[in-house]
Short mmCIF file of C-alpha atoms and ligand atoms in Angstrom, two decimals:
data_model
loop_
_atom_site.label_atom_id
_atom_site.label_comp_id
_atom_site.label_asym_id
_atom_site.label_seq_id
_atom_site.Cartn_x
_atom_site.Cartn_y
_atom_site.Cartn_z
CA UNK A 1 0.00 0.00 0.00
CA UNK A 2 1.55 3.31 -0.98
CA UNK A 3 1.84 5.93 2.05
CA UNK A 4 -0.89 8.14 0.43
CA UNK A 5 -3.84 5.55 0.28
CA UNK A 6 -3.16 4.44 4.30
CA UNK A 7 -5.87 5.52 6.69
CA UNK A 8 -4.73 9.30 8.52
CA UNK A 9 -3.23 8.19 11.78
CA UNK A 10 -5.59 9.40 15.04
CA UNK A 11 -4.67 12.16 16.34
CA UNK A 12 -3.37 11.07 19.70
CA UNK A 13 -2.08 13.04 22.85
CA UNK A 14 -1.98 13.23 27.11
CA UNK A 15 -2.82 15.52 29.59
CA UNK A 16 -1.33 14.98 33.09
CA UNK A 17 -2.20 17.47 35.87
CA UNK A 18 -5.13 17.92 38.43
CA UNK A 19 -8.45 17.43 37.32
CA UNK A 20 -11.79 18.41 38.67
CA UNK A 21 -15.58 17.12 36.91
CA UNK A 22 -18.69 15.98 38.35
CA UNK A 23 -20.39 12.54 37.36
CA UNK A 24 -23.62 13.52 39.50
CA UNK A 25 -25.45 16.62 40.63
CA UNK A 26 -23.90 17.85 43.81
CA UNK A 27 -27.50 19.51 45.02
CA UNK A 28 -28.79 16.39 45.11
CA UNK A 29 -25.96 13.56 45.60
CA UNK A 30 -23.47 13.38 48.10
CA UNK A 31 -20.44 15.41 47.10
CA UNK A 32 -18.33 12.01 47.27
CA UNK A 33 -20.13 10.61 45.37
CA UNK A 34 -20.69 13.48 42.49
CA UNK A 35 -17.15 15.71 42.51
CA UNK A 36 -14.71 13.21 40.88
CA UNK A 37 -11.41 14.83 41.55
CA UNK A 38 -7.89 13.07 40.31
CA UNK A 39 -4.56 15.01 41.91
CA UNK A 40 -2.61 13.61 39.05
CA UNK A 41 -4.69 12.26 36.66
CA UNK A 42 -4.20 11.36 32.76
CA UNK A 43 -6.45 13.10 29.86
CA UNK A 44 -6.06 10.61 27.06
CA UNK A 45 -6.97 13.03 24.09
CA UNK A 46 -7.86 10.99 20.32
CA UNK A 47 -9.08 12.79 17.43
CA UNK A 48 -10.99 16.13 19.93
CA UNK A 49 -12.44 13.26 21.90
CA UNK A 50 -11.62 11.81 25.45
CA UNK A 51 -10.35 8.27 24.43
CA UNK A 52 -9.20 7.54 28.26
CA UNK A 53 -9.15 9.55 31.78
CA UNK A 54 -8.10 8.12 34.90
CA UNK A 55 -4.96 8.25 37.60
CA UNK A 56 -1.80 8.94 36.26
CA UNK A 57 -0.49 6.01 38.31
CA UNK A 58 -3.41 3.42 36.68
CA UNK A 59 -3.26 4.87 32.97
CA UNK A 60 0.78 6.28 32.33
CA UNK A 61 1.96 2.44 31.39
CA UNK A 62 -0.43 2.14 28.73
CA UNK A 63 0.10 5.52 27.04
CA UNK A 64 3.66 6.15 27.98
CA UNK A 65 4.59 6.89 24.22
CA UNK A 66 2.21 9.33 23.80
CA UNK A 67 3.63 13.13 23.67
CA UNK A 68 2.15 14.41 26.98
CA UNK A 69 1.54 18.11 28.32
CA UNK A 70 1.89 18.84 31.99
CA UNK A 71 -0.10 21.13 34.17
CA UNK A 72 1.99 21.30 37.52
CA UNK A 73 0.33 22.88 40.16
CA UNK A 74 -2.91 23.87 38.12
CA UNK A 75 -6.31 22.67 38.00
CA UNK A 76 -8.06 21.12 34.61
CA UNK A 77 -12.08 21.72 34.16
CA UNK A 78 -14.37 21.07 31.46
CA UNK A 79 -14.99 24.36 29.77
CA UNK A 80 -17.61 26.43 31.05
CA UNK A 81 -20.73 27.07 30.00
CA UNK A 82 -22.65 30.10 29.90
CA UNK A 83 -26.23 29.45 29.16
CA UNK A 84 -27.88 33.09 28.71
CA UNK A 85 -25.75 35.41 27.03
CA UNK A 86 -25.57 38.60 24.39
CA UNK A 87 -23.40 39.07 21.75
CA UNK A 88 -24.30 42.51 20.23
CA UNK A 89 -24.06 43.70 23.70
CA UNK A 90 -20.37 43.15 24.22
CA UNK A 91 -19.61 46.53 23.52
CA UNK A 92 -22.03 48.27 25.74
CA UNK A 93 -21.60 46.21 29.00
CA UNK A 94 -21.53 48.31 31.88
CA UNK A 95 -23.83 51.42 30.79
CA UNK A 96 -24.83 53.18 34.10
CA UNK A 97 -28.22 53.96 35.80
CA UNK A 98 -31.73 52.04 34.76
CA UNK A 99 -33.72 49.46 35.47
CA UNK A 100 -35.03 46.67 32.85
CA UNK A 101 -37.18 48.77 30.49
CA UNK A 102 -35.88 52.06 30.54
CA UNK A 103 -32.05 50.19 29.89
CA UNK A 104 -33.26 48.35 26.95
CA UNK A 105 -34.61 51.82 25.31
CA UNK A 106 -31.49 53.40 26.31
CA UNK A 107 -28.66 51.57 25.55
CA UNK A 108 -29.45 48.18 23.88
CA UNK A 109 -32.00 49.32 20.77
CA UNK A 110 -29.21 52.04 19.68
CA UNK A 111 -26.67 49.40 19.90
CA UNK A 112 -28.41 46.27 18.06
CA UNK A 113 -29.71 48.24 15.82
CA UNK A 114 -25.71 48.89 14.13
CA UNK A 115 -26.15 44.77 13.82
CA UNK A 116 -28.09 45.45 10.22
CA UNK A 117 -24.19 46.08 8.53
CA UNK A 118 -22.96 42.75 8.57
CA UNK A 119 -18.73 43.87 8.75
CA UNK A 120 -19.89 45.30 12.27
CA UNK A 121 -21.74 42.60 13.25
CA UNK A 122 -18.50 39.99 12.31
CA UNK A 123 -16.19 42.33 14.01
CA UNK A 124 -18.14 42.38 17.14
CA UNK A 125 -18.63 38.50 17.24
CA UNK A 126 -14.69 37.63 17.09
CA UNK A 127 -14.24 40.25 19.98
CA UNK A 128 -16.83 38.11 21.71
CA UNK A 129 -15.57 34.98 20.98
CA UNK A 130 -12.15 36.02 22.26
CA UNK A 131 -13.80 36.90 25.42
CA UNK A 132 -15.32 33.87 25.85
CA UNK A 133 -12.44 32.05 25.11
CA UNK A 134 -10.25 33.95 27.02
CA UNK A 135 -12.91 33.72 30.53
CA UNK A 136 -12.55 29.59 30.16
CA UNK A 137 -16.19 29.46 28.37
CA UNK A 138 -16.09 26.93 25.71
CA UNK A 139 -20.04 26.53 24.89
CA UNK A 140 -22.76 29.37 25.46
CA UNK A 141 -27.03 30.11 24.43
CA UNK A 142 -26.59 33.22 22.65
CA UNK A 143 -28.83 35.86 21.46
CA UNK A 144 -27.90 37.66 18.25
CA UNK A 145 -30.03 40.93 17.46
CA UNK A 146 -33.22 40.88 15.07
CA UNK A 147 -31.52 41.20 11.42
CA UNK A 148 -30.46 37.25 9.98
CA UNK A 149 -27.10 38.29 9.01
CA UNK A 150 -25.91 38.94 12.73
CA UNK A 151 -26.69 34.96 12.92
CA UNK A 152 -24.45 34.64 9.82
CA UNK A 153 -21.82 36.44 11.12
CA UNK A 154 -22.00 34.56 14.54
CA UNK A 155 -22.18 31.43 13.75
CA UNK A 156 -19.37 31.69 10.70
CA UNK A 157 -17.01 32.80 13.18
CA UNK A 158 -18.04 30.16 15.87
CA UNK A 159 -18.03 27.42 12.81
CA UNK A 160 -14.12 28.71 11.97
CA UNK A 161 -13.20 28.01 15.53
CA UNK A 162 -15.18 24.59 15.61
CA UNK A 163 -17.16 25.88 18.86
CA UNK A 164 -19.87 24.28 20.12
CA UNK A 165 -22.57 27.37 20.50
CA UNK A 166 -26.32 27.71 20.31
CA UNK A 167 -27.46 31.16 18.76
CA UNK A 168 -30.74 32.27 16.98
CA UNK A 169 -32.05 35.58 15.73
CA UNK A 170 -34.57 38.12 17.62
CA UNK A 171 -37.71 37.79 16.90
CA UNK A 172 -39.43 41.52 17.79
CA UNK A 173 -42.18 42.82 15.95
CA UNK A 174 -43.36 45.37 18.71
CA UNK A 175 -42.48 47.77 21.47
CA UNK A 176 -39.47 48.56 20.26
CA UNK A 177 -38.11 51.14 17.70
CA UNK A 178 -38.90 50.39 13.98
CA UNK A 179 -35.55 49.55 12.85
CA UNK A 180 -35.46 46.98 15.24
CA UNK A 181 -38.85 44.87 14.68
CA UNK A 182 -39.82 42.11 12.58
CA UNK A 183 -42.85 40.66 12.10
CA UNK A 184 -44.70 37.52 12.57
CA UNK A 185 -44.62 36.20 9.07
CA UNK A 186 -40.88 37.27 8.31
CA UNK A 187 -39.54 36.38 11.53
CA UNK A 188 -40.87 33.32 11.31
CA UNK A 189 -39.74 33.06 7.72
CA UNK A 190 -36.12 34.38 8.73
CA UNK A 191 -35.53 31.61 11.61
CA UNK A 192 -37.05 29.25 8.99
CA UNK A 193 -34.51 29.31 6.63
CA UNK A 194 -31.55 30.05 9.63
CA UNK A 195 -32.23 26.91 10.89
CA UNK A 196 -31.84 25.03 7.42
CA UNK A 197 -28.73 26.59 6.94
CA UNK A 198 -27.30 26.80 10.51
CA UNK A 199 -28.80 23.60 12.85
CA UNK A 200 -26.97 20.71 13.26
CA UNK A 201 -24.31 21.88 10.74
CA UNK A 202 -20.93 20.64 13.00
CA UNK A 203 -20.91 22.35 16.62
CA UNK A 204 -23.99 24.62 15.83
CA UNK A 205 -27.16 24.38 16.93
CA UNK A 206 -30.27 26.98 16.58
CA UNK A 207 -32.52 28.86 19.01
CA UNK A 208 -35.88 30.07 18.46
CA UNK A 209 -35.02 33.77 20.20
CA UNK A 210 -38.05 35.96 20.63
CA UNK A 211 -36.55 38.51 23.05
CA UNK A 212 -39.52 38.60 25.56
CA UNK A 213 -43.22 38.71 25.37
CA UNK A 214 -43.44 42.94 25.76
CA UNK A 215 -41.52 42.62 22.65
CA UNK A 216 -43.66 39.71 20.73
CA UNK A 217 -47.41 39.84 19.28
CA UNK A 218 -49.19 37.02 20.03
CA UNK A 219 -48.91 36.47 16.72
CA UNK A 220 -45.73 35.88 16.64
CA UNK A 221 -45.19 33.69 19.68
CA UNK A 222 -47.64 31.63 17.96
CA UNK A 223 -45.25 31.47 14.78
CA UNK A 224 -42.23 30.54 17.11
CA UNK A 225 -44.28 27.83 18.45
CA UNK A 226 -45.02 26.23 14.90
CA UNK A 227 -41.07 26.41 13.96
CA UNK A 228 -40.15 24.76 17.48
CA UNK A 229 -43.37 21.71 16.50
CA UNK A 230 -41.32 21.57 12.66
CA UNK A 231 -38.32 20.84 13.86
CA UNK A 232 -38.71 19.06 17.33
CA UNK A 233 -34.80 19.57 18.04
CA UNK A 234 -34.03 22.98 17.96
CA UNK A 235 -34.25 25.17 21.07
CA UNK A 236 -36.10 28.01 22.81
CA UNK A 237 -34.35 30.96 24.14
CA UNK A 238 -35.54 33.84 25.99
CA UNK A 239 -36.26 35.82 29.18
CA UNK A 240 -39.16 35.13 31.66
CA UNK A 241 -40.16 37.58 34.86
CA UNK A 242 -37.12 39.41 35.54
CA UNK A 243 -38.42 42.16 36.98
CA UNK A 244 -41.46 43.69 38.42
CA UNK A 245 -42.50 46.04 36.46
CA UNK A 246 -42.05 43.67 33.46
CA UNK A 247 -44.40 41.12 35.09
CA UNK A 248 -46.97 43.96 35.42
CA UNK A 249 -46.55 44.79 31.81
CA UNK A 250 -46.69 41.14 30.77
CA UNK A 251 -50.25 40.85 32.76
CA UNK A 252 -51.89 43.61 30.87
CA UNK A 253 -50.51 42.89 27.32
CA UNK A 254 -52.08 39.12 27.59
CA UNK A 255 -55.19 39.09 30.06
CA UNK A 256 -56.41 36.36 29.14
CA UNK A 257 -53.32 34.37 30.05
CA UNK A 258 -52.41 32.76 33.93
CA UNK A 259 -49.29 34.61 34.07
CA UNK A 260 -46.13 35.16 32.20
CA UNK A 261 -45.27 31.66 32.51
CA UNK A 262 -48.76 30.92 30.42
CA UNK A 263 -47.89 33.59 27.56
CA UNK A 264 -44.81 31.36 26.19
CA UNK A 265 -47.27 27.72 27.38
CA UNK A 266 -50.11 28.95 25.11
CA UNK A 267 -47.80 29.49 22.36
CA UNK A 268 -46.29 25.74 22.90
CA UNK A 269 -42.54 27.55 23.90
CA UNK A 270 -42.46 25.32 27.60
CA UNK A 271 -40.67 22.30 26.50
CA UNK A 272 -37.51 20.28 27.16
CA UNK A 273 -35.08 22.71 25.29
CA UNK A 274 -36.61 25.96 26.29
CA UNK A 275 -34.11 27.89 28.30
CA UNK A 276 -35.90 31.14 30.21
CA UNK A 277 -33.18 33.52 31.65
CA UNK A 278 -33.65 35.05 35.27
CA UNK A 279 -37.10 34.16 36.45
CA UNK A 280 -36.70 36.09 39.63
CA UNK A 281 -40.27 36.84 40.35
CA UNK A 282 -41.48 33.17 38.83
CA UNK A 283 -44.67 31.57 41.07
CA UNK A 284 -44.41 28.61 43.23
CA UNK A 285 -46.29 27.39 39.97
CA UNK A 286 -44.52 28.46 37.25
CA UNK A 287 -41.30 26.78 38.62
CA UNK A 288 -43.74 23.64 39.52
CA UNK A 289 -44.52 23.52 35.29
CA UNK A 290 -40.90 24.30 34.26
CA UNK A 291 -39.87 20.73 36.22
CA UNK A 292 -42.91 19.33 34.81
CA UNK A 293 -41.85 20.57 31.37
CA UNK A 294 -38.18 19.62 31.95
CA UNK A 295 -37.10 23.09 30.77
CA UNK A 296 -34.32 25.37 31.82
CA UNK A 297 -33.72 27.96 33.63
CA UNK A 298 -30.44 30.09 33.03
CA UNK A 299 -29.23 31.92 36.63
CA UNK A 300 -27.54 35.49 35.98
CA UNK A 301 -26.62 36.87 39.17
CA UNK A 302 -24.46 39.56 37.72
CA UNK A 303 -27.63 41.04 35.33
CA UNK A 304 -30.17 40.31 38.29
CA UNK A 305 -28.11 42.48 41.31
CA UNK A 306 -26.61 45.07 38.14
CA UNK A 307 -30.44 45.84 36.86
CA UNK A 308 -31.68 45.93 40.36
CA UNK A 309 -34.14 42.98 39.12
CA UNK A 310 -34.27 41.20 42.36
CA UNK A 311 -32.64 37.95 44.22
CA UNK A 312 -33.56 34.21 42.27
CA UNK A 313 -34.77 31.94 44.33
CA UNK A 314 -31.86 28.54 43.92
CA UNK A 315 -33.40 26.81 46.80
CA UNK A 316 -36.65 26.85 44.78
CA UNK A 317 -35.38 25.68 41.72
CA UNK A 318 -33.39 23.20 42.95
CA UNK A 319 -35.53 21.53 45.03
CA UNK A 320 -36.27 17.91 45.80
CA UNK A 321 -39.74 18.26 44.87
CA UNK A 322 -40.22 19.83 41.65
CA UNK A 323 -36.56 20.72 40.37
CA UNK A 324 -35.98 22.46 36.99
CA UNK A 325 -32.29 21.99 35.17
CA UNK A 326 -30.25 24.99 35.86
CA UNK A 327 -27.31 26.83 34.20
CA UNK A 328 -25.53 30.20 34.91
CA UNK A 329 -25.69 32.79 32.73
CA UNK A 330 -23.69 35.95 32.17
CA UNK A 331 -26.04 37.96 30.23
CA UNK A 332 -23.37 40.56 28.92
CA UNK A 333 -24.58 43.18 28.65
CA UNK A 334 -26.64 43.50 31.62
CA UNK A 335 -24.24 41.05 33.12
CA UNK A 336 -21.28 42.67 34.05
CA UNK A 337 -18.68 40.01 33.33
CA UNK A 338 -17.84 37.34 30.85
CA UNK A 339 -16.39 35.39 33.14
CA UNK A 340 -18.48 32.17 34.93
CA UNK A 341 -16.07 32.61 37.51
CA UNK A 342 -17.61 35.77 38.77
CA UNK A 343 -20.78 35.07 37.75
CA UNK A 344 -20.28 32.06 40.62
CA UNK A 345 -18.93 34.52 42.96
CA UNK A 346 -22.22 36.80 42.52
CA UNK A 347 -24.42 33.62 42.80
CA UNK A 348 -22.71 32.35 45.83
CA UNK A 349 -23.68 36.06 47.27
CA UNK A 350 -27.35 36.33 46.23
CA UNK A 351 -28.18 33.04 47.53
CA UNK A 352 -26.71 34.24 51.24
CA UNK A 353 -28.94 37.33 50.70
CA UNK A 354 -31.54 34.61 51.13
CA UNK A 355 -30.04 32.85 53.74
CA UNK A 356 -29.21 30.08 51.80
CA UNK A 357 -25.78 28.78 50.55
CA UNK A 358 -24.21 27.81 47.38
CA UNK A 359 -21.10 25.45 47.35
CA UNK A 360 -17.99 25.78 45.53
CA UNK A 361 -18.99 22.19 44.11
CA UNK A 362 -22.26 22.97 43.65
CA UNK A 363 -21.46 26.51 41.65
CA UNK A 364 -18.36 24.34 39.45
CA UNK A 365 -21.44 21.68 38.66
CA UNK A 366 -23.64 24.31 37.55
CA UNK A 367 -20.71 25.92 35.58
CA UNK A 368 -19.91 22.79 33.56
CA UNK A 369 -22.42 19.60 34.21
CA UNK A 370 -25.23 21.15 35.24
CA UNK A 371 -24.58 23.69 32.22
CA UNK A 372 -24.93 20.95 29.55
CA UNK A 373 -27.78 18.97 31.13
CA UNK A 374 -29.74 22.74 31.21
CA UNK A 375 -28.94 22.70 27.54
CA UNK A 376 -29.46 18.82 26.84
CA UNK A 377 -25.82 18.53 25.56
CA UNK A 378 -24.50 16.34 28.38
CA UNK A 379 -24.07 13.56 26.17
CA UNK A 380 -21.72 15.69 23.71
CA UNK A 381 -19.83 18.25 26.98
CA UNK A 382 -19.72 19.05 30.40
CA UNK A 383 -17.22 16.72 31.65
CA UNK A 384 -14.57 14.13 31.07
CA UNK A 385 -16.57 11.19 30.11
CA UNK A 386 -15.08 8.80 27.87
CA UNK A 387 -16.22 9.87 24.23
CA UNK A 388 -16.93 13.20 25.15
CA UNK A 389 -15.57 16.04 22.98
CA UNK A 390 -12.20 17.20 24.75
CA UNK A 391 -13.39 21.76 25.78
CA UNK A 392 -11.45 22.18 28.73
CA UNK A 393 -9.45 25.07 30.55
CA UNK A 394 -6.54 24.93 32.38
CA UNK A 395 -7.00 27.23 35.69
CA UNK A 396 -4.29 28.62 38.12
CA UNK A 397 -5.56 28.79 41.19
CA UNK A 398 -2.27 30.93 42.48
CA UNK A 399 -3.38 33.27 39.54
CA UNK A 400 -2.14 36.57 41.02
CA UNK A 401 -0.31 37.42 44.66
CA UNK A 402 -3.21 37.44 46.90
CA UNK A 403 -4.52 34.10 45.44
CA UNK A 404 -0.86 32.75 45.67
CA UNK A 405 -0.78 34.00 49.31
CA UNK A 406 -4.56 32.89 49.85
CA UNK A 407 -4.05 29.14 48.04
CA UNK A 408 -1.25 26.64 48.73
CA UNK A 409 1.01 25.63 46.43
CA UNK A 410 0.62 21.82 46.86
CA UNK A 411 -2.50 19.65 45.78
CA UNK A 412 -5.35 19.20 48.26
CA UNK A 413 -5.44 16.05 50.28
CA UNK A 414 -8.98 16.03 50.85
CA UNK A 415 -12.55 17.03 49.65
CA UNK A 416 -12.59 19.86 51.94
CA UNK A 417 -9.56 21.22 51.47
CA UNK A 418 -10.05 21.25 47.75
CA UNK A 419 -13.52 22.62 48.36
CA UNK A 420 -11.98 25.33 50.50
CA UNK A 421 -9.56 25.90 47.30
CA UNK A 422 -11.83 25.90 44.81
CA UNK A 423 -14.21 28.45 46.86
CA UNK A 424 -11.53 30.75 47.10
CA UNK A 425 -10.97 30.72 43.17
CA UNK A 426 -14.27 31.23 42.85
CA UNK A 427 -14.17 34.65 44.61
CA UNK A 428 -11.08 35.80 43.72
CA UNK A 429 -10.46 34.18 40.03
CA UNK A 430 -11.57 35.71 36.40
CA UNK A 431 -9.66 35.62 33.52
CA UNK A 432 -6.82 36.36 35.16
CA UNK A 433 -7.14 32.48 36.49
CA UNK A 434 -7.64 31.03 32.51
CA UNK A 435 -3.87 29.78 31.93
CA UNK A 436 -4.90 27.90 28.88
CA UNK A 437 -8.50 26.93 26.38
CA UNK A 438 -8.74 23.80 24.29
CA UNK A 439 -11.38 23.31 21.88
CA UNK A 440 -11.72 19.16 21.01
CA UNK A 441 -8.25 18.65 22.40
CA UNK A 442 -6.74 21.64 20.31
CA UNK A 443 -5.10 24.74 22.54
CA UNK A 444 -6.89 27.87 20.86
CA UNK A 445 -5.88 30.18 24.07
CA UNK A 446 -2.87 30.59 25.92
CA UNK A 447 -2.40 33.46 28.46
CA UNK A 448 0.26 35.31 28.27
CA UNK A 449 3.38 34.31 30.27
CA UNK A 450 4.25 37.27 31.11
CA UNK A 451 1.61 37.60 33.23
CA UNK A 452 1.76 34.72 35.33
CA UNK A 453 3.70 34.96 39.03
ZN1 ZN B 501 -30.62 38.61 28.51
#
């Protein structure tokens, strides 16, 4: 056989370092039995997949040949997720002074509305992807603005990098400025023909987006709720009872519906991919019919405490009773980082504002795991499962002087000390803490050395 017609060798490499995954949900199983943490453990890397993980000491004889990379003294995740976020807002995070309504006249209409010239639109989605990239977050639900070719320019710049994202246009046809609406034929049309081309095609998967039901006739919900009975697998993405004087709104624009909850169920939107960001001010009852529906909520501490929208109650949607998959969610713009990091930190913070706590393990579960099960892709990400594609970061927990003089230098011995560890990067880390990205086994980010103590 000449060399040419032979079958491409696999692309085969190791990891060795300190790795940290869950195979269980830490709200509900014991944390032995749902953090699985190796001190030196052995990433066995074929083709973007995980071919074998395990200890070092059980795996290195097998796989000694293989050209191996080693993490001393660092800690190796699954890439994060971040299951509510906005791309055309990157560049007008942080804009100072409203609440909900009065922010998204302000600020985000005049901004999404320079989404219609495509260049800008491209432009503004590498600088996002870098930041994702660059925060440890490998996967995220993203909304684009109303016009199709910010989808385009999204998802060709998400397809270059081979990332696994989830993105769909706005679908707006009132209460907003003229520019920026739709209507219910053409934005049904629009996400129509977005799905045919984007869906399924590699890493990419599409979102039915309407933005929220101020913005959306009924009309139109009813259109999203035909394209999301055509094709069963897509997903549904928007926001549900943020804030208070949304809710109000919500009541008078659709009387004859049982609350906000009931706008998007009438419409046939409450399924097992819808993902609803915030739901701060959701009923006993609407979170009762989200676990009933096996839909998703994304948690966005940062947006919540930044808008002044109110404190989400974890200890209601993670209950024994009726619990609802959960993700975090940055929701740049009105979130105020990229990085799942700090979004932890603020989680961790509003849930002791209701007297309730939020572990390190539990907030890492929700960052990674619990992130792919909100988004039914724990059978693709989310953790080092054998056959699972290979997004993971490389975090230094000694990222700067106060978390070198806050963290030892040598591995935890136990749960609780790496629980006290891992709290402490939770607080103190960002992307500061991001030493290194890999995309299906592939390094696509490297921080600086420099920077590094
Ligand atoms: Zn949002």
């Amino acid at each position: 056989m000449s060399p040419a017609s032979q079958p491409p060798q696999p692309d085969l490499k190791a990891i060795r370092g300190s790795f940290l995954d869950f195979i269980d949900d830490p709200f509900y199983v014991p944390e032995a039995d749902s953090v699985r943490y190796l001190a030196d453990g052995l990433l066995i890397l074929e083709d973007g997949k995980v071919k074998d993980f395990g200890a070092y000491g059980e795996l290195q004889n097998r796989y000694k040949e293989l050209p191996t990379t080693v993490y001393a003294e660092r800690l190796i995740m699954p890439g994060f997720i971040d299951t509510h976020i906005h791309y055309p807002q990157t560049g007008m995070i942080a804009a100072y002074g409203e609440q909900l309504l009065e922010w998204l006249d302000q600020y985000v209409f005049p901004t999404e509305g320079k989404f219609q010239d495509k260049a800008y639109a491209e432009e503004i989605a590498e600088i996002f992807l870098d930041q994702l990239l660059s925060n440890g977050t490998t996967t995220a639900l993203v909304f684009a603005a109303v016009f199709p070719q910010s989808v385009d320019a999204f998802f060709e710049a998400a397809e270059r990098r081979s990332l696994c994202m989830i993105a769909g246009k706005v679908m707006m046809d009132r209460n907003a400025p003229e520019a920026l609406c739709d209507t219910a034929d053409s934005s049904y049309q629009d996400t129509k023909a977005l799905i045919q081309k984007w869906h399924k095609k590699g890493r990419l998967r599409y979102a039915v987006t309407p933005r929220f039901a101020i913005t959306s006739s009924d009309e139109q919900l009813q259109r999203a709720g035909e394209l999301l009975a055509e094709f069963p697998d897509v997903y549904l993405h928007t926001h549900l009872s943020e804030n208070v004087s949304e809710v109000a709104w919500v009541r008078q624009l659709f009387p004859q519906c049982n609350g906000y909850l009931d706008v998007y169920d009438q419409a046939g939107l409450v399924k097992q991919r819808s993902v609803f960001a915030h739901c701060v001010q959701l009923t006993e009852a609407e979170f009762q019919r989200l676990s009933e529906a096996d839909s998703a909520i994304a948690f966005c501490p940062t947006s919540n405490l930044f808008l002044g929208s109110g404190l989400f109650k974890l200890e209601q949607a993670k209950s024994a009773e009726y619990p609802v998959k959960l993700g975090l969610g940055t929701d740049v713009g009105a979130g105020t980082s990229f990085s799942i990091l700090q979004t932890a930190n603020e989680a961790y913070k509003v849930a002791q504002l209701r007297q309730q706590k939020l572990s390190p393990f539990q907030a890492l579960f929700l960052a990674t795991l619990g992130g792919a099960r909100a988004l039914c892709l724990d059978d693709l990400i989310g953790s080092f499962d054998i056959g699972k594609e290979a997004d993971f970061i490389v975090l230094n927990p000694r990222a700067t002087p106060l978390m070198a003089c806050r963290h030892a230098a040598s591995a935890p011995s136990s749960l609780s000390e790496l629980a006290d560890r891992t709290f402490a990067l939770i607080m103190m880390g960002d992307d500061r803490a991001v030493e290194a990205t890999y995309i299906l086994g592939k390094l696509v980010y490297e921080k600086a050395e420099a920077t590094l103590p």
